[in-house]
Amino acid sequence: MKFLLFCQRSRFSSSLPGFIIFFITFYVHKLESAQFTVIGPSDPVIAIVGQETVLSCHLSPRMSAVNMEVRWFRSEFSSFVHWYHDGKDQYEMQMPEYRGRTELLKAGLTDGNVALRIFNIRQSDEGLYHCFVQDDTFDEVTVLELQVAGLGSAPLISVEGHQNGGIRVVCQSTDWYPEPEVLWRDLSGRYLLSLSETTSQGDNGLFETKTAIIVMEHSNQNLSCCIRNTILNQDKESAISIADSFFPRVNPWMVALSVILVVLFGFISLTVYLFTRKGKRTGEIGKQHIEIEIGKLTAALGWRRTREKVNVTLDPDTAHPQLILSEDRKSVRWRDARQDLPDNPKRFDTEFCVLGCEGFTSGRHCWEVEVGDGEFWAVGVARESVKRKGGISHNPEWGIWAVECWWGRCWALTSPPTPLPQSWVPSRIWVCLDCERKQVTFLDADNESPIFTFPPASVSGERIFPWVGVGWSSQLRLCH
């Protein structure tokens, strides 16, 4: 090699072919030292909050990376997201926020694939990632970007009262990222101007939005609230229809006076009529009235007197990998790490929920659930054919009849959700299933007062199972 270079230098000034030979020789020598290139995606990788994603990275030309060092890191080389060295994963110095949430896909190492899977995506995971690969004498690195998006809850529309001659309607939703776009529309798709709009970012980095609009009589009484994620180009929408009777027309005092006069006149007329009848007929009328009232009371107390209390246990084959069941299968809690469980067809892989072992097709059944004081929980029933894979909506259209609480606010999961009284935050709930009437009822177990009843015939004819949802350091227990 030295002799060749000497020859090239001696003839460089007088021979163009000599220069060409020198250049080719230098280039070949450089190729011999450059063993591989690390290649990642040129476009940002988009991941959804709470789900998992894969950061792709491979060697070119394709060669085995089994005996190489693979290091994924953010901004500092020493603080790694994941480190593979000496043929195994090294976790001693891993960044705390990624512990239990990363996996190097070793099945592709022999082909030069060094992709990284990240579980339970958080808003804080967003940013740049470095894929570093090194063998004994050579190393290369590439940089890729991860964008995080959160598709929040379905918009909750509520009516807050009269304002400026119309009705004030409010739309709110949580757990969006980045800050979502909020729009009001009428039935024709025309966008409406909102009265106010506020957006706040929680400790978890996700956004909560609240917007209000004034609805006037005979103008946009049927409208919808649409919240859009601009990264995913997906939205969630809820609609509301306001009847004419809700709009103020006359002085409420005049309406009240008219009602009182009508009732008073009717009472006087009824009294005169009853006194003109025989005593026997009067007694019969009174008896019929009492029987009607007793019938109403019996129906209201029916669940308390006739329910069949059943012992419900949870089915571990249906539990999301981040839910931990107790040995007796009576309690379930959420943890910030994913278990290595078989992905069978019965298991929920996206929603943090689990079904009971017992299914019902007939009879009346009740079971008690202790909900505690967690940040998020949901209890109810689900049909056997409920979707297990991917995201689902918690409402009867998707096969779920339940109530849930987020940070002290509770809803019945109708479509759209029905808000429950703000002062009501239970500690124990009775879930009551009437298969004959195809009806689901919820009672406060502390005082057995009714919470919510889904309309009759809302539950399908197939087998119905107990269903619970748990998240964010919450825990539920099925009582004996």
Short mmCIF file of C-alpha atoms in Angstrom, two decimals:
data_model
loop_
_atom_site.label_atom_id
_atom_site.label_comp_id
_atom_site.label_asym_id
_atom_site.label_seq_id
_atom_site.Cartn_x
_atom_site.Cartn_y
_atom_site.Cartn_z
CA MET A 1 0.00 0.00 0.00
CA LYS A 2 2.85 2.43 0.82
CA PHE A 3 4.53 1.69 -2.52
CA LEU A 4 1.31 2.32 -4.39
CA LEU A 5 0.76 5.62 -2.64
CA PHE A 6 4.38 6.64 -3.41
CA CYS A 7 3.82 5.91 -7.07
CA GLN A 8 0.64 7.95 -7.07
CA ARG A 9 2.37 10.95 -5.50
CA SER A 10 5.33 10.83 -7.94
CA ARG A 11 3.08 10.88 -11.00
CA PHE A 12 0.28 13.10 -9.66
CA SER A 13 1.56 16.31 -11.22
CA SER A 14 2.13 14.79 -14.63
CA SER A 15 -0.48 12.05 -15.03
CA LEU A 16 -4.24 12.36 -14.75
CA PRO A 17 -4.71 8.55 -14.78
CA GLY A 18 -2.45 8.36 -11.78
CA PHE A 19 -4.72 10.74 -9.86
CA ILE A 20 -7.73 8.63 -10.75
CA ILE A 21 -6.02 5.48 -9.48
CA PHE A 22 -5.14 7.30 -6.24
CA PHE A 23 -8.71 8.46 -5.71
CA ILE A 24 -10.19 5.00 -6.35
CA THR A 25 -7.69 3.40 -3.98
CA PHE A 26 -8.50 5.92 -1.23
CA TYR A 27 -12.25 5.42 -1.69
CA VAL A 28 -11.96 1.61 -1.54
CA HIS A 29 -9.91 1.90 1.63
CA LYS A 30 -12.62 4.11 3.15
CA LEU A 31 -15.34 1.61 2.23
CA GLU A 32 -13.38 -1.15 3.91
CA SER A 33 -13.43 0.79 7.21
CA ALA A 34 -17.12 1.89 7.01
CA GLN A 35 -18.81 -1.41 7.94
CA PHE A 36 -22.50 -0.40 8.23
CA THR A 37 -24.98 2.45 8.44
CA VAL A 38 -27.80 2.79 10.99
CA ILE A 39 -31.10 3.74 9.35
CA GLY A 40 -34.35 4.88 10.98
CA PRO A 41 -37.64 6.32 9.67
CA SER A 42 -37.42 9.76 8.11
CA ASP A 43 -40.94 10.74 9.19
CA PRO A 44 -42.01 11.10 12.83
CA VAL A 45 -43.42 7.99 14.52
CA ILE A 46 -46.90 8.72 15.92
CA ALA A 47 -47.97 6.93 19.13
CA ILE A 48 -51.23 7.08 21.10
CA VAL A 49 -51.32 7.69 24.86
CA GLY A 50 -51.85 4.47 26.82
CA GLN A 51 -50.99 2.19 23.90
CA GLU A 52 -47.68 0.78 22.66
CA THR A 53 -45.46 1.71 19.71
CA VAL A 54 -42.33 0.45 17.93
CA LEU A 55 -39.35 2.66 17.02
CA SER A 56 -37.84 1.09 13.89
CA CYS A 57 -34.08 0.98 13.32
CA HIS A 58 -31.90 -1.35 11.20
CA LEU A 59 -28.38 -1.81 9.81
CA SER A 60 -27.44 -1.40 6.18
CA PRO A 61 -26.15 -3.62 4.68
CA ARG A 62 -28.11 -6.27 6.56
CA MET A 63 -25.92 -8.12 9.09
CA SER A 64 -26.35 -9.75 12.48
CA ALA A 65 -26.42 -7.44 15.50
CA VAL A 66 -26.64 -10.24 18.07
CA ASN A 67 -23.09 -9.62 19.35
CA MET A 68 -23.16 -5.84 18.96
CA GLU A 69 -24.00 -3.14 21.49
CA VAL A 70 -27.39 -1.44 20.93
CA ARG A 71 -28.18 1.67 22.92
CA TRP A 72 -31.38 3.76 22.67
CA PHE A 73 -31.11 7.13 24.42
CA ARG A 74 -32.72 10.59 24.42
CA SER A 75 -30.37 13.56 24.82
CA GLU A 76 -27.60 12.07 26.99
CA PHE A 77 -25.65 8.95 25.99
CA SER A 78 -25.19 7.80 29.60
CA SER A 79 -28.92 8.06 30.44
CA PHE A 80 -30.38 5.35 28.27
CA VAL A 81 -33.92 4.34 27.39
CA HIS A 82 -32.78 0.77 26.66
CA TRP A 83 -29.34 -0.88 26.51
CA TYR A 84 -28.41 -4.24 24.95
CA HIS A 85 -24.84 -5.40 25.59
CA ASP A 86 -22.96 -8.72 25.80
CA GLY A 87 -25.94 -10.53 24.32
CA LYS A 88 -28.50 -9.43 26.95
CA ASP A 89 -30.48 -6.41 28.19
CA GLN A 90 -28.85 -4.20 30.81
CA TYR A 91 -31.28 -2.46 33.20
CA GLU A 92 -29.06 -1.24 36.05
CA MET A 93 -28.77 2.39 34.86
CA GLN A 94 -32.00 2.64 32.83
CA MET A 95 -33.93 5.92 33.06
CA PRO A 96 -36.56 5.47 35.85
CA GLU A 97 -39.46 6.65 33.69
CA TYR A 98 -38.87 3.80 31.21
CA ARG A 99 -38.43 0.92 33.67
CA GLY A 100 -40.74 -1.95 32.82
CA ARG A 101 -41.92 -0.20 29.63
CA THR A 102 -39.29 -1.11 26.98
CA GLU A 103 -38.41 -4.19 24.97
CA LEU A 104 -35.74 -4.70 22.30
CA LEU A 105 -37.26 -6.90 19.57
CA LYS A 106 -34.56 -9.59 19.54
CA ALA A 107 -36.25 -11.71 16.88
CA GLY A 108 -34.89 -9.34 14.25
CA LEU A 109 -31.32 -8.97 15.55
CA THR A 110 -29.91 -11.62 13.18
CA ASP A 111 -31.18 -9.54 10.22
CA GLY A 112 -29.85 -6.25 11.61
CA ASN A 113 -33.17 -5.03 13.03
CA VAL A 114 -32.70 -3.29 16.39
CA ALA A 115 -36.24 -1.95 16.84
CA LEU A 116 -37.47 -0.85 20.28
CA ARG A 117 -41.03 -1.35 21.62
CA ILE A 118 -42.33 1.11 24.25
CA PHE A 119 -45.42 0.16 26.28
CA ASN A 120 -48.06 2.42 27.85
CA ILE A 121 -47.10 5.57 25.96
CA ARG A 122 -47.07 8.80 27.98
CA GLN A 123 -47.08 12.41 26.89
CA SER A 124 -43.55 12.77 28.33
CA ASP A 125 -42.26 10.15 25.84
CA GLU A 126 -42.54 12.67 23.00
CA GLY A 127 -39.29 13.92 21.45
CA LEU A 128 -36.08 12.73 19.75
CA TYR A 129 -34.55 9.26 20.16
CA HIS A 130 -31.03 8.12 19.21
CA CYS A 131 -30.42 4.59 17.92
CA PHE A 132 -26.74 3.77 18.54
CA VAL A 133 -25.09 0.52 17.34
CA GLN A 134 -21.44 -0.49 17.91
CA ASP A 135 -19.30 -3.53 17.16
CA ASP A 136 -15.65 -4.05 18.17
CA THR A 137 -14.17 -1.37 15.89
CA PHE A 138 -17.02 0.69 14.46
CA ASP A 139 -20.17 2.51 15.59
CA GLU A 140 -22.99 4.47 13.97
CA VAL A 141 -26.06 6.37 15.21
CA THR A 142 -29.28 7.76 13.75
CA VAL A 143 -31.97 10.06 15.17
CA LEU A 144 -35.73 9.68 14.88
CA GLU A 145 -38.69 11.59 16.28
CA LEU A 146 -41.64 10.29 18.33
CA GLN A 147 -44.87 12.28 18.33
CA VAL A 148 -47.46 11.49 21.00
CA ALA A 149 -51.20 11.93 20.49
CA GLY A 150 -54.07 11.43 22.92
CA LEU A 151 -57.61 10.70 21.72
CA GLY A 152 -59.62 11.88 24.71
CA SER A 153 -63.04 11.07 26.12
CA ALA A 154 -66.29 11.51 24.22
CA PRO A 155 -67.64 15.07 24.59
CA LEU A 156 -70.05 15.46 27.51
CA ILE A 157 -72.82 17.96 26.68
CA SER A 158 -74.87 19.51 29.49
CA VAL A 159 -77.45 22.29 29.81
CA GLU A 160 -76.58 24.85 32.48
CA GLY A 161 -79.67 27.09 32.36
CA HIS A 162 -81.07 30.21 30.71
CA GLN A 163 -78.85 33.08 29.58
CA ASN A 164 -79.46 36.13 27.39
CA GLY A 165 -82.87 34.91 26.25
CA GLY A 166 -81.58 31.47 25.27
CA ILE A 167 -80.12 28.32 26.81
CA ARG A 168 -76.48 27.94 27.82
CA VAL A 169 -75.08 24.60 26.61
CA VAL A 170 -71.63 23.39 27.74
CA CYS A 171 -69.37 20.76 26.14
CA GLN A 172 -66.37 19.31 27.99
CA SER A 173 -63.86 16.50 27.48
CA THR A 174 -60.56 15.28 28.97
CA ASP A 175 -57.31 13.43 28.10
CA TRP A 176 -56.43 15.02 24.75
CA TYR A 177 -52.95 15.65 23.37
CA PRO A 178 -51.88 17.93 21.86
CA GLU A 179 -54.38 20.72 22.57
CA PRO A 180 -57.47 19.73 20.56
CA GLU A 181 -59.62 21.73 18.17
CA VAL A 182 -63.18 22.23 19.47
CA LEU A 183 -66.08 23.00 17.11
CA TRP A 184 -69.84 23.46 17.40
CA ARG A 185 -71.94 22.47 14.37
CA ASP A 186 -75.61 22.43 13.42
CA LEU A 187 -77.28 19.58 11.57
CA SER A 188 -76.31 21.01 8.19
CA GLY A 189 -72.63 20.97 9.17
CA ARG A 190 -72.34 24.75 9.52
CA TYR A 191 -69.87 25.81 12.23
CA LEU A 192 -71.23 27.92 15.09
CA LEU A 193 -69.44 30.55 17.16
CA SER A 194 -68.85 29.53 20.77
CA LEU A 195 -69.49 31.89 23.67
CA SER A 196 -66.39 30.87 25.63
CA GLU A 197 -63.65 28.24 25.58
CA THR A 198 -61.11 27.21 28.20
CA THR A 199 -58.33 24.63 27.97
CA SER A 200 -56.10 23.41 30.80
CA GLN A 201 -53.21 20.91 30.96
CA GLY A 202 -53.11 18.40 33.81
CA ASP A 203 -50.15 16.95 35.67
CA ASN A 204 -50.08 14.04 33.19
CA GLY A 205 -49.55 16.51 30.32
CA LEU A 206 -52.99 15.86 28.79
CA PHE A 207 -55.48 18.59 27.99
CA GLU A 208 -59.01 19.17 29.28
CA THR A 209 -61.27 21.47 27.30
CA LYS A 210 -64.57 23.18 28.07
CA THR A 211 -66.60 25.33 25.70
CA ALA A 212 -70.03 26.96 25.91
CA ILE A 213 -72.61 28.24 23.44
CA ILE A 214 -75.94 30.07 23.70
CA VAL A 215 -78.78 28.34 21.85
CA MET A 216 -81.72 30.53 20.82
CA GLU A 217 -85.25 29.30 20.14
CA HIS A 218 -85.95 28.35 16.48
CA SER A 219 -82.21 28.64 15.76
CA ASN A 220 -79.72 25.74 15.92
CA GLN A 221 -81.73 23.78 18.48
CA ASN A 222 -80.13 20.58 17.10
CA LEU A 223 -76.35 20.84 17.35
CA SER A 224 -73.24 18.78 18.02
CA CYS A 225 -69.92 19.32 19.77
CA CYS A 226 -66.92 17.97 17.84
CA ILE A 227 -63.41 17.66 19.38
CA ARG A 228 -60.60 16.88 16.93
CA ASN A 229 -57.04 15.62 17.34
CA THR A 230 -55.07 17.40 14.62
CA ILE A 231 -52.19 14.88 14.57
CA LEU A 232 -54.35 11.76 14.23
CA ASN A 233 -56.95 13.63 12.16
CA GLN A 234 -59.60 11.90 14.27
CA ASP A 235 -62.44 13.37 16.26
CA LYS A 236 -65.14 12.50 18.77
CA GLU A 237 -68.59 14.04 18.55
CA SER A 238 -71.74 14.21 20.67
CA ALA A 239 -75.08 15.76 19.73
CA ILE A 240 -78.00 17.33 21.59
CA SER A 241 -81.52 18.36 20.62
CA ILE A 242 -83.32 21.00 22.71
CA ALA A 243 -87.14 21.03 22.68
CA ASP A 244 -89.12 24.27 22.41
CA SER A 245 -90.52 23.75 25.89
CA PHE A 246 -87.12 24.45 27.43
CA PHE A 247 -87.00 28.03 26.14
CA PRO A 248 -88.35 30.86 28.32
CA ARG A 249 -91.43 32.53 26.81
CA VAL A 250 -93.56 34.12 29.55
CA ASN A 251 -93.16 35.25 33.12
CA PRO A 252 -92.63 32.09 35.20
CA TRP A 253 -94.78 33.57 37.98
CA MET A 254 -97.75 33.78 35.61
CA VAL A 255 -97.20 30.16 34.58
CA ALA A 256 -97.07 29.06 38.21
CA LEU A 257 -100.24 31.01 39.05
CA SER A 258 -102.09 29.47 36.11
CA VAL A 259 -101.06 25.96 37.17
CA ILE A 260 -102.17 26.61 40.77
CA LEU A 261 -105.60 27.89 39.62
CA VAL A 262 -106.13 24.88 37.34
CA VAL A 263 -105.18 22.44 40.10
CA LEU A 264 -107.39 24.25 42.64
CA PHE A 265 -110.38 24.27 40.30
CA GLY A 266 -109.93 20.60 39.54
CA PHE A 267 -109.68 19.76 43.24
CA ILE A 268 -112.91 21.61 44.05
CA SER A 269 -114.73 19.93 41.16
CA LEU A 270 -113.49 16.50 42.24
CA THR A 271 -114.55 17.14 45.86
CA VAL A 272 -118.08 18.11 44.83
CA TYR A 273 -118.30 15.07 42.57
CA LEU A 274 -117.15 12.67 45.29
CA PHE A 275 -119.62 14.01 47.85
CA THR A 276 -122.49 13.43 45.44
CA ARG A 277 -121.61 9.76 45.14
CA LYS A 278 -122.65 7.07 47.58
CA GLY A 279 -120.39 6.20 50.47
CA LYS A 280 -119.68 2.77 49.02
CA ARG A 281 -118.43 4.18 45.75
CA THR A 282 -116.27 6.65 47.65
CA GLY A 283 -114.73 3.78 49.60
CA GLU A 284 -114.01 1.85 46.40
CA ILE A 285 -112.28 4.82 44.85
CA GLY A 286 -110.14 5.30 47.93
CA LYS A 287 -109.25 1.62 47.97
CA GLN A 288 -108.23 1.68 44.30
CA HIS A 289 -106.07 4.75 44.89
CA ILE A 290 -104.30 3.03 47.79
CA GLU A 291 -103.71 -0.09 45.70
CA ILE A 292 -102.15 2.00 42.90
CA GLU A 293 -99.80 3.73 45.33
CA ILE A 294 -98.84 0.40 46.92
CA GLY A 295 -98.12 -1.00 43.44
CA LYS A 296 -95.80 1.92 42.67
CA LEU A 297 -93.99 1.47 45.98
CA THR A 298 -93.61 -2.28 45.40
CA ALA A 299 -92.08 -1.67 41.96
CA ALA A 300 -89.66 0.89 43.41
CA LEU A 301 -88.55 -1.51 46.14
CA GLY A 302 -88.59 -4.59 43.90
CA TRP A 303 -84.82 -4.97 43.66
CA ARG A 304 -84.37 -4.62 47.40
CA ARG A 305 -86.79 -7.47 48.16
CA THR A 306 -86.41 -9.90 45.24
CA ARG A 307 -82.79 -9.67 44.11
CA GLU A 308 -80.69 -12.81 44.07
CA LYS A 309 -77.25 -12.05 45.47
CA VAL A 310 -74.58 -13.91 43.51
CA ASN A 311 -70.92 -14.54 44.28
CA VAL A 312 -68.98 -13.05 41.34
CA THR A 313 -65.31 -13.72 40.56
CA LEU A 314 -63.08 -12.20 37.87
CA ASP A 315 -61.80 -14.04 34.80
CA PRO A 316 -57.98 -13.63 34.50
CA ASP A 317 -58.07 -14.71 30.82
CA THR A 318 -59.97 -11.49 29.98
CA ALA A 319 -57.92 -9.03 32.11
CA HIS A 320 -55.82 -6.33 30.42
CA PRO A 321 -52.08 -7.02 30.95
CA GLN A 322 -51.78 -3.98 33.24
CA LEU A 323 -54.48 -5.23 35.63
CA ILE A 324 -53.45 -7.36 38.64
CA LEU A 325 -56.00 -9.82 40.05
CA SER A 326 -55.91 -11.14 43.62
CA GLU A 327 -55.51 -14.85 44.32
CA ASP A 328 -59.21 -15.22 45.16
CA ARG A 329 -60.09 -13.32 41.94
CA LYS A 330 -62.28 -10.94 43.94
CA SER A 331 -60.24 -7.75 43.53
CA VAL A 332 -58.37 -6.02 40.71
CA ARG A 333 -55.91 -3.14 40.67
CA TRP A 334 -54.06 -1.15 38.00
CA ARG A 335 -50.29 -0.87 37.80
CA ASP A 336 -47.96 1.19 35.60
CA ALA A 337 -46.34 -1.82 33.93
CA ARG A 338 -47.45 -4.43 31.46
CA GLN A 339 -47.38 -8.12 32.41
CA ASP A 340 -46.10 -10.77 30.01
CA LEU A 341 -49.40 -12.60 29.45
CA PRO A 342 -50.64 -14.69 26.50
CA ASP A 343 -52.65 -12.61 24.05
CA ASN A 344 -55.65 -14.94 23.83
CA PRO A 345 -58.85 -13.92 21.94
CA LYS A 346 -60.72 -13.28 25.20
CA ARG A 347 -58.23 -10.72 26.61
CA PHE A 348 -58.74 -6.94 26.42
CA ASP A 349 -55.53 -5.54 24.93
CA THR A 350 -56.29 -1.80 24.96
CA GLU A 351 -59.05 -1.02 27.48
CA PHE A 352 -58.15 -1.42 31.19
CA CYS A 353 -61.04 -3.78 32.01
CA VAL A 354 -61.89 -7.38 32.93
CA LEU A 355 -65.00 -9.59 32.80
CA GLY A 356 -66.46 -11.82 35.48
CA CYS A 357 -66.29 -15.60 35.24
CA GLU A 358 -70.05 -15.98 35.63
CA GLY A 359 -72.43 -15.20 32.76
CA PHE A 360 -76.21 -14.89 32.95
CA THR A 361 -79.05 -15.44 30.47
CA SER A 362 -82.03 -15.61 32.84
CA GLY A 363 -83.14 -14.57 36.31
CA ARG A 364 -82.45 -11.53 38.50
CA HIS A 365 -78.92 -11.18 39.89
CA CYS A 366 -77.11 -8.63 42.08
CA TRP A 367 -73.52 -8.28 43.22
CA GLU A 368 -71.77 -5.67 45.33
CA VAL A 369 -68.61 -3.83 44.23
CA GLU A 370 -66.37 -1.83 46.59
CA VAL A 371 -64.98 1.02 44.46
CA GLY A 372 -62.79 2.79 47.05
CA ASP A 373 -61.39 6.24 46.32
CA GLY A 374 -59.37 5.68 43.10
CA GLU A 375 -59.02 8.30 40.39
CA PHE A 376 -60.84 6.20 37.77
CA TRP A 377 -63.21 3.25 37.95
CA ALA A 378 -66.21 1.85 36.11
CA VAL A 379 -68.63 -0.99 37.01
CA GLY A 380 -71.46 -2.66 35.14
CA VAL A 381 -72.14 -5.50 32.72
CA ALA A 382 -71.10 -6.40 29.18
CA ARG A 383 -72.39 -8.79 26.55
CA GLU A 384 -70.27 -11.85 25.77
CA SER A 385 -69.51 -10.60 22.25
CA VAL A 386 -68.06 -7.27 23.43
CA LYS A 387 -64.98 -6.26 21.42
CA ARG A 388 -61.74 -7.27 23.17
CA LYS A 389 -59.05 -5.94 20.81
CA GLY A 390 -58.36 -2.25 20.13
CA GLY A 391 -60.21 0.79 21.47
CA ILE A 392 -63.92 0.60 22.31
CA SER A 393 -66.57 3.01 23.57
CA HIS A 394 -68.15 2.29 26.93
CA ASN A 395 -71.85 2.50 26.04
CA PRO A 396 -74.75 0.16 25.16
CA GLU A 397 -74.09 0.46 21.42
CA TRP A 398 -70.75 -1.30 22.05
CA GLY A 399 -72.25 -3.84 24.46
CA ILE A 400 -71.47 -2.21 27.84
CA TRP A 401 -73.95 -0.91 30.44
CA ALA A 402 -72.07 0.80 33.28
CA VAL A 403 -71.45 3.83 35.49
CA GLU A 404 -68.01 5.38 35.93
CA CYS A 405 -66.18 8.07 37.91
CA TRP A 406 -63.23 10.26 36.88
CA TRP A 407 -61.61 12.35 39.63
CA GLY A 408 -64.84 12.57 41.63
CA ARG A 409 -67.21 13.19 38.66
CA CYS A 410 -69.63 10.35 37.85
CA TRP A 411 -71.64 9.45 34.74
CA ALA A 412 -74.00 6.78 33.54
CA LEU A 413 -72.43 5.53 30.31
CA THR A 414 -75.32 6.17 27.97
CA SER A 415 -74.68 7.66 24.52
CA PRO A 416 -73.88 10.48 25.16
CA PRO A 417 -73.04 9.95 28.89
CA THR A 418 -75.60 11.08 31.49
CA PRO A 419 -74.01 13.08 34.36
CA LEU A 420 -74.92 11.92 37.86
CA PRO A 421 -75.29 14.35 40.83
CA GLN A 422 -71.93 15.96 41.64
CA SER A 423 -72.41 15.37 45.36
CA TRP A 424 -72.70 11.60 44.82
CA VAL A 425 -69.42 9.69 45.05
CA PRO A 426 -70.18 6.17 46.36
CA SER A 427 -67.88 3.74 48.14
CA ARG A 428 -69.94 0.59 47.37
CA ILE A 429 -72.34 -0.12 44.50
CA TRP A 430 -74.96 -2.81 43.86
CA VAL A 431 -75.05 -3.92 40.21
CA CYS A 432 -78.42 -5.54 39.45
CA LEU A 433 -79.19 -7.45 36.24
CA ASP A 434 -82.75 -8.43 35.31
CA CYS A 435 -82.44 -10.82 32.36
CA GLU A 436 -86.21 -11.20 32.00
CA ARG A 437 -86.85 -7.47 31.62
CA LYS A 438 -83.43 -7.00 29.96
CA GLN A 439 -82.64 -4.15 32.34
CA VAL A 440 -79.60 -3.02 34.38
CA THR A 441 -79.98 -1.06 37.64
CA PHE A 442 -77.37 0.48 39.97
CA LEU A 443 -77.97 1.10 43.69
CA ASP A 444 -75.89 2.87 46.34
CA ALA A 445 -74.96 -0.02 48.67
CA ASP A 446 -74.61 2.29 51.67
CA ASN A 447 -78.29 3.32 51.71
CA GLU A 448 -79.75 1.27 48.79
CA SER A 449 -80.93 4.43 47.07
CA PRO A 450 -81.25 4.19 43.25
CA ILE A 451 -78.39 5.57 41.15
CA PHE A 452 -79.40 4.87 37.55
CA THR A 453 -81.47 2.40 35.54
CA PHE A 454 -80.89 1.73 31.86
CA PRO A 455 -84.12 1.54 29.80
CA PRO A 456 -85.84 -1.88 29.63
CA ALA A 457 -84.96 -4.12 26.70
CA SER A 458 -81.58 -2.37 26.33
CA VAL A 459 -79.61 -5.55 27.16
CA SER A 460 -79.34 -8.02 24.30
CA GLY A 461 -80.50 -11.65 24.58
CA GLU A 462 -77.01 -13.17 24.67
CA ARG A 463 -75.03 -14.11 27.81
CA ILE A 464 -74.25 -11.11 30.03
CA PHE A 465 -71.13 -10.91 32.24
CA PRO A 466 -70.06 -8.63 35.13
CA TRP A 467 -67.62 -5.97 33.86
CA VAL A 468 -65.25 -3.59 35.69
CA GLY A 469 -62.76 -1.00 34.48
CA VAL A 470 -59.76 0.20 36.52
CA GLY A 471 -57.07 2.80 35.92
CA TRP A 472 -54.56 5.20 37.44
CA SER A 473 -53.72 3.62 40.82
CA SER A 474 -57.31 2.48 41.44
CA GLN A 475 -58.51 -0.80 42.93
CA LEU A 476 -61.95 -2.50 42.96
CA ARG A 477 -63.16 -5.44 45.04
CA LEU A 478 -66.15 -7.72 44.61
CA CYS A 479 -67.76 -8.24 48.02
CA HIS A 480 -68.92 -11.68 49.23
#
